PDB file of C-alpha atoms in Angstrom:
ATOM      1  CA  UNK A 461     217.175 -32.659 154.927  1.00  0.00           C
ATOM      2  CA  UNK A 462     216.942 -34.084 158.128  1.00  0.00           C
ATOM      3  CA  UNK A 463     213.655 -33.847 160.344  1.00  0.00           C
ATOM      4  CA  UNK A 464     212.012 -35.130 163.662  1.00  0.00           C
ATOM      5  CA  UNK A 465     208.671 -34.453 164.551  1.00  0.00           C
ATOM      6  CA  UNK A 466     207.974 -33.106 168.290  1.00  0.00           C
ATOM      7  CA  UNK A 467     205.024 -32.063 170.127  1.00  0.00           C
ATOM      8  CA  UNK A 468     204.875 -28.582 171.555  1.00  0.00           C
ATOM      9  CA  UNK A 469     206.154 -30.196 175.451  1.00  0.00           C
ATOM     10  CA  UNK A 470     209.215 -31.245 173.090  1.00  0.00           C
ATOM     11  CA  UNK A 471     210.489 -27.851 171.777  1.00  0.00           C
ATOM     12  CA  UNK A 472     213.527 -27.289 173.639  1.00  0.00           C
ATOM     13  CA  UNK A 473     214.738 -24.061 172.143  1.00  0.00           C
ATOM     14  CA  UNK A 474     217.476 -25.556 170.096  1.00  0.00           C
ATOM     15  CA  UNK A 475     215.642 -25.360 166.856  1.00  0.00           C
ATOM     16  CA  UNK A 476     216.900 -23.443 164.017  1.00  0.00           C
ATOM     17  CA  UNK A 477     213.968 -24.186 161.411  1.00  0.00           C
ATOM     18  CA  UNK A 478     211.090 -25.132 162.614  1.00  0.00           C
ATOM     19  CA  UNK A 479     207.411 -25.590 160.947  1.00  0.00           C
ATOM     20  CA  UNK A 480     204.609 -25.558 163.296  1.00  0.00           C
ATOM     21  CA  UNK A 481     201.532 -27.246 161.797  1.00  0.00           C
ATOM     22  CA  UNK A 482     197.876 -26.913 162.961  1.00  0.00           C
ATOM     23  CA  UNK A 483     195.789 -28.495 160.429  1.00  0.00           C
ATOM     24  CA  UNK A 484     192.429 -28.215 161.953  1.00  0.00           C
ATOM     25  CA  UNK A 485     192.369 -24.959 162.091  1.00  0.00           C
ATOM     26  CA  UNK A 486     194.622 -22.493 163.153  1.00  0.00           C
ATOM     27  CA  UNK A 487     196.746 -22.449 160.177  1.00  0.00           C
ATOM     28  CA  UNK A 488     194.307 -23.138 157.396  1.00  0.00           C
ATOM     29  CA  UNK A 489     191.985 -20.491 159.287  1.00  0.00           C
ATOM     30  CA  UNK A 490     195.270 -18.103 158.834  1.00  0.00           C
ATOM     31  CA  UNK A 491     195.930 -18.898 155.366  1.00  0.00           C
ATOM     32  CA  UNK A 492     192.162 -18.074 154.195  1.00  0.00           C
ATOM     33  CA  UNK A 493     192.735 -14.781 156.402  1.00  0.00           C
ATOM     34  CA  UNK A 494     195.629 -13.998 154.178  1.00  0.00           C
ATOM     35  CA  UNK A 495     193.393 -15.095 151.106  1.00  0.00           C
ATOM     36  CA  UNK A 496     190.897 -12.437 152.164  1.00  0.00           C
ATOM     37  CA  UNK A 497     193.453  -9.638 152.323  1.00  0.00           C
ATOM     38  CA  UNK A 498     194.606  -9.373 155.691  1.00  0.00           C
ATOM     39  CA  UNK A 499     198.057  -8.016 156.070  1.00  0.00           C
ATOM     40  CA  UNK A 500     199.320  -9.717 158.966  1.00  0.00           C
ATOM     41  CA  UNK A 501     198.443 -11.755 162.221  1.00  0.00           C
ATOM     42  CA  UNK A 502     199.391 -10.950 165.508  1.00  0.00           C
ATOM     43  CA  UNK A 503     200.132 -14.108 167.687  1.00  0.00           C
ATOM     44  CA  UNK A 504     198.869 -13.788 171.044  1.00  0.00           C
ATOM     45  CA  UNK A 505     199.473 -15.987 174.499  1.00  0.00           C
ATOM     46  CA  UNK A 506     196.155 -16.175 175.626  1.00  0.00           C
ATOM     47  CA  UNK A 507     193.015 -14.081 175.300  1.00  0.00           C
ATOM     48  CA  UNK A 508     193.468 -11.298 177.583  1.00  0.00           C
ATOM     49  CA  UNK A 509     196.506 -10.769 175.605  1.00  0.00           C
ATOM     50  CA  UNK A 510     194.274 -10.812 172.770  1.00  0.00           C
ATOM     51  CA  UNK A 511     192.217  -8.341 174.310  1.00  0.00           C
ATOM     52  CA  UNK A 512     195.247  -6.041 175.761  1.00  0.00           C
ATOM     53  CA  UNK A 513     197.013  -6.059 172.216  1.00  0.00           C
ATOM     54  CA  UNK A 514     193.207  -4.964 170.670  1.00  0.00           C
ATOM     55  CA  UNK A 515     192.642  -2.251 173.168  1.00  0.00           C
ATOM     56  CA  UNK A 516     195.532  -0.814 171.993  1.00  0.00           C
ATOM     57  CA  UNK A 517     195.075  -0.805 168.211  1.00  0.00           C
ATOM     58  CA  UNK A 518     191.153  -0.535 168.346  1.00  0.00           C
ATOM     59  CA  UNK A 519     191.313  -0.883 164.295  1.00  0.00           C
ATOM     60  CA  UNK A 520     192.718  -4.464 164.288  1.00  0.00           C
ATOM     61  CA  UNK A 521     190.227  -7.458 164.604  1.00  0.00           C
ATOM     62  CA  UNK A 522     190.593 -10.482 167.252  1.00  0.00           C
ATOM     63  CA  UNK A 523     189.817 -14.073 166.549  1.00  0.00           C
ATOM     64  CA  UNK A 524     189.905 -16.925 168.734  1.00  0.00           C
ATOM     65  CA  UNK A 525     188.786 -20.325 169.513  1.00  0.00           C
ATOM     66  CA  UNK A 526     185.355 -21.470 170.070  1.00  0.00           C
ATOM     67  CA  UNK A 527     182.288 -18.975 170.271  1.00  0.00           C
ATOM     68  CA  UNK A 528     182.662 -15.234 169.715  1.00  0.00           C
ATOM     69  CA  UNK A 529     182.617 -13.610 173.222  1.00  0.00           C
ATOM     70  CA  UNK A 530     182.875  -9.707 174.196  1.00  0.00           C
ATOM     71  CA  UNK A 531     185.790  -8.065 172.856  1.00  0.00           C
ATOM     72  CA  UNK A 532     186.433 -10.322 169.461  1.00  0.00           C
ATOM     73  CA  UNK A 533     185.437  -9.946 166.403  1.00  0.00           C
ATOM     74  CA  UNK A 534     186.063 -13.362 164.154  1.00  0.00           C
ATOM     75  CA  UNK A 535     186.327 -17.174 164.897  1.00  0.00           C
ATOM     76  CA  UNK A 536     189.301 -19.781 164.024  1.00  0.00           C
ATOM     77  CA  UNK A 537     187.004 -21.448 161.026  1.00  0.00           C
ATOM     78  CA  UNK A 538     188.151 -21.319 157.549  1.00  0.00           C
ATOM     79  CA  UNK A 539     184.826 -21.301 156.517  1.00  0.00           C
ATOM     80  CA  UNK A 540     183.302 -18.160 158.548  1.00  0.00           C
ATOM     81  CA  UNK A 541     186.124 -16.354 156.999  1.00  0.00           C
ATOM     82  CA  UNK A 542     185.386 -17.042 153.186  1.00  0.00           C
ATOM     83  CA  UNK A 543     183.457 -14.065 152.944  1.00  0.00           C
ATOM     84  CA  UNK A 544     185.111 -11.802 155.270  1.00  0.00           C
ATOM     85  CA  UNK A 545     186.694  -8.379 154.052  1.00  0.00           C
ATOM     86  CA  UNK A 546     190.071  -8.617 155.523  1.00  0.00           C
ATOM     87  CA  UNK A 547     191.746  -6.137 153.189  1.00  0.00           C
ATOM     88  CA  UNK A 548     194.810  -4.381 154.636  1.00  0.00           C
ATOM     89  CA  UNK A 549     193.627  -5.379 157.958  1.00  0.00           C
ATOM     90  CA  UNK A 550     195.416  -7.053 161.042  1.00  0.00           C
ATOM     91  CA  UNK A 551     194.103 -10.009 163.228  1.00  0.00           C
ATOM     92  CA  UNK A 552     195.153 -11.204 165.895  1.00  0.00           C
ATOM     93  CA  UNK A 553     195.063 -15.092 166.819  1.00  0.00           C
ATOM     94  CA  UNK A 554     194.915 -17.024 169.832  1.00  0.00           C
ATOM     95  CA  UNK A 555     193.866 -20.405 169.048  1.00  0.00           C
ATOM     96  CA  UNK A 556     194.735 -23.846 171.580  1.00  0.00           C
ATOM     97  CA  UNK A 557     196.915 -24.793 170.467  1.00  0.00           C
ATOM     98  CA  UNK A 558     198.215 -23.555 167.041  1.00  0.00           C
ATOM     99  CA  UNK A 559     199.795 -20.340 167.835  1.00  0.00           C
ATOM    100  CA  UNK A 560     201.180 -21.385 171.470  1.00  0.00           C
ATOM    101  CA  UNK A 561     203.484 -23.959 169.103  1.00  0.00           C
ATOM    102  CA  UNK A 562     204.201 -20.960 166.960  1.00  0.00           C
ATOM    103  CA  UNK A 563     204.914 -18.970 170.341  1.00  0.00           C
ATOM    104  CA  UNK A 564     207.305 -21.656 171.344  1.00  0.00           C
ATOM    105  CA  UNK A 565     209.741 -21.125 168.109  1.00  0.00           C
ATOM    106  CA  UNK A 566     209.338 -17.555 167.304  1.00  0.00           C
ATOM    107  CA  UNK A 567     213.079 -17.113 167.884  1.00  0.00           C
ATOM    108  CA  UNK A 568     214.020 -19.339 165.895  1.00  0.00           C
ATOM    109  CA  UNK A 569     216.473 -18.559 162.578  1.00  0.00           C
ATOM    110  CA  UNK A 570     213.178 -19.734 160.532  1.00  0.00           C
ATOM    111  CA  UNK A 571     210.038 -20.408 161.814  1.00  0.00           C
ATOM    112  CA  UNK A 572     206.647 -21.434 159.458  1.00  0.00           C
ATOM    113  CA  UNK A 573     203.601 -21.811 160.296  1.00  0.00           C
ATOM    114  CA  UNK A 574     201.835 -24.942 157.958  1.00  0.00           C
ATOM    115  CA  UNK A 575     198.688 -27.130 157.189  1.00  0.00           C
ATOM    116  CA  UNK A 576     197.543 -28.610 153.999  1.00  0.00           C
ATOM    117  CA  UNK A 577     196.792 -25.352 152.602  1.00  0.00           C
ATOM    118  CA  UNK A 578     199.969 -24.392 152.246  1.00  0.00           C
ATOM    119  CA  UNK A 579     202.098 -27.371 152.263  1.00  0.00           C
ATOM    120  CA  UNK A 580     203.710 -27.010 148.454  1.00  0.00           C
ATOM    121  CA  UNK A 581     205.080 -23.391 149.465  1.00  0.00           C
ATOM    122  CA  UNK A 582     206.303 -24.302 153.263  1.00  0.00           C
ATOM    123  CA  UNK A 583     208.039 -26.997 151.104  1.00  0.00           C
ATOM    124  CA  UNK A 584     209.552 -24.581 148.886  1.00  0.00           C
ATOM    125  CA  UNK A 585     210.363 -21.997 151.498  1.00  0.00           C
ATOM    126  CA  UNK A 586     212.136 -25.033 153.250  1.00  0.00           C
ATOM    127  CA  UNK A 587     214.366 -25.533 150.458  1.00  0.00           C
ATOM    128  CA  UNK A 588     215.039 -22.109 149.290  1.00  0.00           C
ATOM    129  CA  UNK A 589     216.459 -21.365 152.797  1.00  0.00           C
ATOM    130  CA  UNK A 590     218.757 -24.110 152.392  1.00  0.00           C
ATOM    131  CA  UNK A 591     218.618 -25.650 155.767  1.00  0.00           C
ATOM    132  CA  UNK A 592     220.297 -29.168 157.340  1.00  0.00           C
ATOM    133  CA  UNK A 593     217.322 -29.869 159.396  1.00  0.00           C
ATOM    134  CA  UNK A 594     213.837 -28.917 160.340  1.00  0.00           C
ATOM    135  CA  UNK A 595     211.771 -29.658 163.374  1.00  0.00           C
ATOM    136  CA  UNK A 596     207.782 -30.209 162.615  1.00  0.00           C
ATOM    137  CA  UNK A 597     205.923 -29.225 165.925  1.00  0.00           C
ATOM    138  CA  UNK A 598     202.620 -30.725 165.976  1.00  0.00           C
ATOM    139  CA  UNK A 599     200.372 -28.876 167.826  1.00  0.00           C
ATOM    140  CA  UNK A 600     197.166 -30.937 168.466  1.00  0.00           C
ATOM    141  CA  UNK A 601     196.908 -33.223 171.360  1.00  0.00           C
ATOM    142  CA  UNK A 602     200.591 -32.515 172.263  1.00  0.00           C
ATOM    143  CA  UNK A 603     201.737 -33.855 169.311  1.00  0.00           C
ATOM    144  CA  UNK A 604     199.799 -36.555 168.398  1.00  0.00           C
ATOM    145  CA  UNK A 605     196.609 -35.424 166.726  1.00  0.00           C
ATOM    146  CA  UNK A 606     196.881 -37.414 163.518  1.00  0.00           C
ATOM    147  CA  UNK A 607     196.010 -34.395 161.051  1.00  0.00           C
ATOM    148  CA  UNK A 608     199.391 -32.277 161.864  1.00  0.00           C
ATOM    149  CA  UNK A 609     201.254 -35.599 161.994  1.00  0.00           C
ATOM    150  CA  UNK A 610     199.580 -36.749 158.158  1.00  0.00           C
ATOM    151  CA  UNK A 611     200.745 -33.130 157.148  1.00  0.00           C
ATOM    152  CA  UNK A 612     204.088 -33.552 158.865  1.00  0.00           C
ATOM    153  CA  UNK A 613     204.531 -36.617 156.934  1.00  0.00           C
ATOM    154  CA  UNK A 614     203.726 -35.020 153.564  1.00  0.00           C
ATOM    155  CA  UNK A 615     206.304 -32.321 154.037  1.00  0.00           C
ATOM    156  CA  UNK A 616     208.534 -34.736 154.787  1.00  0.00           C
ATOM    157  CA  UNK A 617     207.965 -36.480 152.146  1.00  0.00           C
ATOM    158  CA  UNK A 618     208.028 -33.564 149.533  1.00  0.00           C
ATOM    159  CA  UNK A 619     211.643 -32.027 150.980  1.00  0.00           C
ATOM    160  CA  UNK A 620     212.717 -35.565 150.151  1.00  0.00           C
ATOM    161  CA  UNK A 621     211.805 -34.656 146.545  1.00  0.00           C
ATOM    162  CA  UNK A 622     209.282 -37.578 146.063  1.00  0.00           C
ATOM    163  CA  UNK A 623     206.322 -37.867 143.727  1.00  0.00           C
ATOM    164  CA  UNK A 624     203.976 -37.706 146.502  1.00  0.00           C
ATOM    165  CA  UNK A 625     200.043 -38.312 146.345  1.00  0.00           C
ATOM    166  CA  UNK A 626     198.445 -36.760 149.285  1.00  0.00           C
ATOM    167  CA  UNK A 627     195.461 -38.397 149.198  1.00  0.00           C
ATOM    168  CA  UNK A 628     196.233 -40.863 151.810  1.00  0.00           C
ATOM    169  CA  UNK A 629     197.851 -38.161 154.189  1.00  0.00           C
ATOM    170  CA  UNK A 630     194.152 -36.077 153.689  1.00  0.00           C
ATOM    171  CA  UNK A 631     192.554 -39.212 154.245  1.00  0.00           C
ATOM    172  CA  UNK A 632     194.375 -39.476 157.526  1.00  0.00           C
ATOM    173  CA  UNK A 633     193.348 -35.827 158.017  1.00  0.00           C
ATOM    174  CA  UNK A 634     189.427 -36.368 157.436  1.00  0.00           C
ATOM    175  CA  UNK A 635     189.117 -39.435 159.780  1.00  0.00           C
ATOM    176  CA  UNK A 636     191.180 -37.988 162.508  1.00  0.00           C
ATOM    177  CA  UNK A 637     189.515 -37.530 166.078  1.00  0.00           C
ATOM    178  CA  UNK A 638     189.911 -33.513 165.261  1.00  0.00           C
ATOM    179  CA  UNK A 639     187.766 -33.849 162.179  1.00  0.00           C
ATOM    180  CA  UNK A 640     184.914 -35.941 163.965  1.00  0.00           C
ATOM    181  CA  UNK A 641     184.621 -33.641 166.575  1.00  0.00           C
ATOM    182  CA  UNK A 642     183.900 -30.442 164.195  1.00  0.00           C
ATOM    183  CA  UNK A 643     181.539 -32.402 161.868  1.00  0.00           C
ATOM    184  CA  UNK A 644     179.990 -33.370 164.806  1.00  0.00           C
ATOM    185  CA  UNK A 645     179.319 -29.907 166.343  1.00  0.00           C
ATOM    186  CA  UNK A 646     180.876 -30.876 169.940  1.00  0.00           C
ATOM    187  CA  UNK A 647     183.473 -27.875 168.838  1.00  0.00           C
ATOM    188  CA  UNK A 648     181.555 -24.464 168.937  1.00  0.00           C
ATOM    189  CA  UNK A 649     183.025 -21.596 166.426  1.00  0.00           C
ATOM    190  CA  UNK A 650     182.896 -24.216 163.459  1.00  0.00           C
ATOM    191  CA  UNK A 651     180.852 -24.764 160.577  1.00  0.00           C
ATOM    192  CA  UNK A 652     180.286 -27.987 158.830  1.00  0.00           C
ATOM    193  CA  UNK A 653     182.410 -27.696 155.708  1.00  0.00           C
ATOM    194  CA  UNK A 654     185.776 -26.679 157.999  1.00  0.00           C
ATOM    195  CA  UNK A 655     186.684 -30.483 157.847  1.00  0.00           C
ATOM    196  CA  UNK A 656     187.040 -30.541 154.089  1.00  0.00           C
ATOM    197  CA  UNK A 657     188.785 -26.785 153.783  1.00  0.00           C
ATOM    198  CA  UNK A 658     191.594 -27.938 156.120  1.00  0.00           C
ATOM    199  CA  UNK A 659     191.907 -31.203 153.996  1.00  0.00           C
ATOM    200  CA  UNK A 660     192.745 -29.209 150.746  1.00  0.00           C
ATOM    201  CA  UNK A 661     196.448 -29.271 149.831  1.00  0.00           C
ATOM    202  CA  UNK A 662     198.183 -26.204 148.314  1.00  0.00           C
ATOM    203  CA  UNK A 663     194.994 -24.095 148.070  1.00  0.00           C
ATOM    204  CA  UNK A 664     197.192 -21.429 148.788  1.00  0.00           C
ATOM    205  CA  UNK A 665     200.698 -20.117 146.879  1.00  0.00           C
ATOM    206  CA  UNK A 666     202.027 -18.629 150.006  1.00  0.00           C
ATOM    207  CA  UNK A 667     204.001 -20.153 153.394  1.00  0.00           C
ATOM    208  CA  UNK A 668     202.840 -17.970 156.633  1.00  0.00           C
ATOM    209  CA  UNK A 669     206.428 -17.191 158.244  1.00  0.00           C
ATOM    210  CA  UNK A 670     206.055 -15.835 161.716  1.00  0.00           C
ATOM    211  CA  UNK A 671     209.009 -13.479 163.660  1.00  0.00           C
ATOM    212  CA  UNK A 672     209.496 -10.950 166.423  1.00  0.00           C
ATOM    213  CA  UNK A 673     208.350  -7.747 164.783  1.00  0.00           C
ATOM    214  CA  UNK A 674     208.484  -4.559 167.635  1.00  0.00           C
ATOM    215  CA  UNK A 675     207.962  -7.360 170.343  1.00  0.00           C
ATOM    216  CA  UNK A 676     205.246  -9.268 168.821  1.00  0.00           C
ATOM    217  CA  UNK A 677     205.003 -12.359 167.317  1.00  0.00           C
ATOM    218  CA  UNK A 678     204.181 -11.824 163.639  1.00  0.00           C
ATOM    219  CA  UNK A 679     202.721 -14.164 160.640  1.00  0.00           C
ATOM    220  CA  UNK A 680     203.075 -12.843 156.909  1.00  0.00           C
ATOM    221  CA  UNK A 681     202.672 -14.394 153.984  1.00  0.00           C
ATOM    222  CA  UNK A 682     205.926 -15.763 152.299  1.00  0.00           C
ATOM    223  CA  UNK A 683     205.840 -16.343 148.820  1.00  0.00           C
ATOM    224  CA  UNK A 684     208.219 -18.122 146.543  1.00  0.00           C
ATOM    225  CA  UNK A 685     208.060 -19.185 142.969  1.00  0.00           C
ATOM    226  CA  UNK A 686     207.354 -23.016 141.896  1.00  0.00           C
ATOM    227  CA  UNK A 687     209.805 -25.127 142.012  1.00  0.00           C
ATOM    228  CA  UNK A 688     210.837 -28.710 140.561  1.00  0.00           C
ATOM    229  CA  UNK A 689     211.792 -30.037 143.601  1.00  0.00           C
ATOM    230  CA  UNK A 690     208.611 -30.157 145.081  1.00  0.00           C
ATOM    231  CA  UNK A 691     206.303 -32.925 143.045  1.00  0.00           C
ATOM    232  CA  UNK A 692     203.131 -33.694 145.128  1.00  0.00           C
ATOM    233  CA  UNK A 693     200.615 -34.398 142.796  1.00  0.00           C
ATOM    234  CA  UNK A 694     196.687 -33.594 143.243  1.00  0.00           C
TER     235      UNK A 694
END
């Protein structure tokens, strides 16, 4: 399978299958929302979206970036989720840069949404749609935050049906820039073991598959069985 890695400036609206990965945190936050029983997240542009879309479904719950401020209810950490009940409930996300990438390909034929968490599935879900090519969009830093490209790298890697150990691609993930900042508190909305959830590979048996569902941008969970063809080892 062919693949090229872009930032979000680089999506150019020609992509067919794309993966958009967020490592640290929108898409491990996701995954552990799915893991706590939500039934699907609602991608929003910004945060008055956010706000708009809640206003008019006063049941769902909104999460965002950095400190919880009037109106939201949950923040993009993996670990301030781990006890949350989420069953059968919606969120919506607006993160910084995680679901504007996801924004960006929503119209695509197939578009995931990817970190470590859920790398073996994406992998799977990859390969069980059969495509020629894939474009990674790396969200952080416009493309060059070194966790998204490590997990870029790793997919890569896996579709190319190699033994893969992803110990040096989490090691990239734990020493990147990203990961100081939130063990150093300088990113508010965190807690100190968010590092080492986002640097767990296949935690999760499900890819997060996002599409236009009555005009919104919508992530589910997208499960598919084990597979052969996909050897990382842990």
């Amino acid at each position: 399978m062919d693949s090229r890695v872009v930032g979000i400036p680089g999506v150019d609206g020609t992509e067919q299958v794309a993966v958009v990965i967020d490592v640290m945190r929108a898409f491990t936050t996701a995954a552990w929302a799915f893991h706590r029983g939500a039934d699907k997240i609602v991608l929003a542009a910004d945060e008055g979206e956010a706000l708009e879309i809640k206003a008019g479904h006063p049941g769902w719950l909104a999460l965002k970036d950095g400190a919880l401020v009037t109106g939201f209810d949950l923040v993009n950490s993996p670990a301030l989720l781990q006890e949350a009940d989420l069953v059968g409930r919606t969120v919506i996300q607006k993160t910084t840069a995680g679901t504007v990438g996801a924004l960006a390909v929503v119209e695509a034929k197939l578009a995931l949404c990817a970190s470590f968490a859920v790398a073996g599935a994406t992998a799977r879900a990859l390969m069980d749609a059969d495509a020629d090519s894939v474009t990674f969009v790396a969200t952080g830093e416009d493309g060059r935050a070194a966790e998204d490209l490590a997990c870029a790298e790793y997919l890569d890697r896996l579709l190319a049906g190699d033994r893969v150990d992803p110990g040096p691609y989490l090691h990239g993930a734990r020493t990147s820039p990203a990961a100081d900042d939130l063990r150093s508190g300088r990113r508010r909305g965190a807690h100190p073991t968010d590092v080492e959830l986002c640097s767990e590979v296949d935690r999760f048996d499900f890819a997060m598959k996002v599409a236009l569902e009555e005009g919104m941008a919508v992530l589910r969970p997208l499960r598919t069985p084990p597979e052969a063809g996909v050897r990382g080892t842990r």
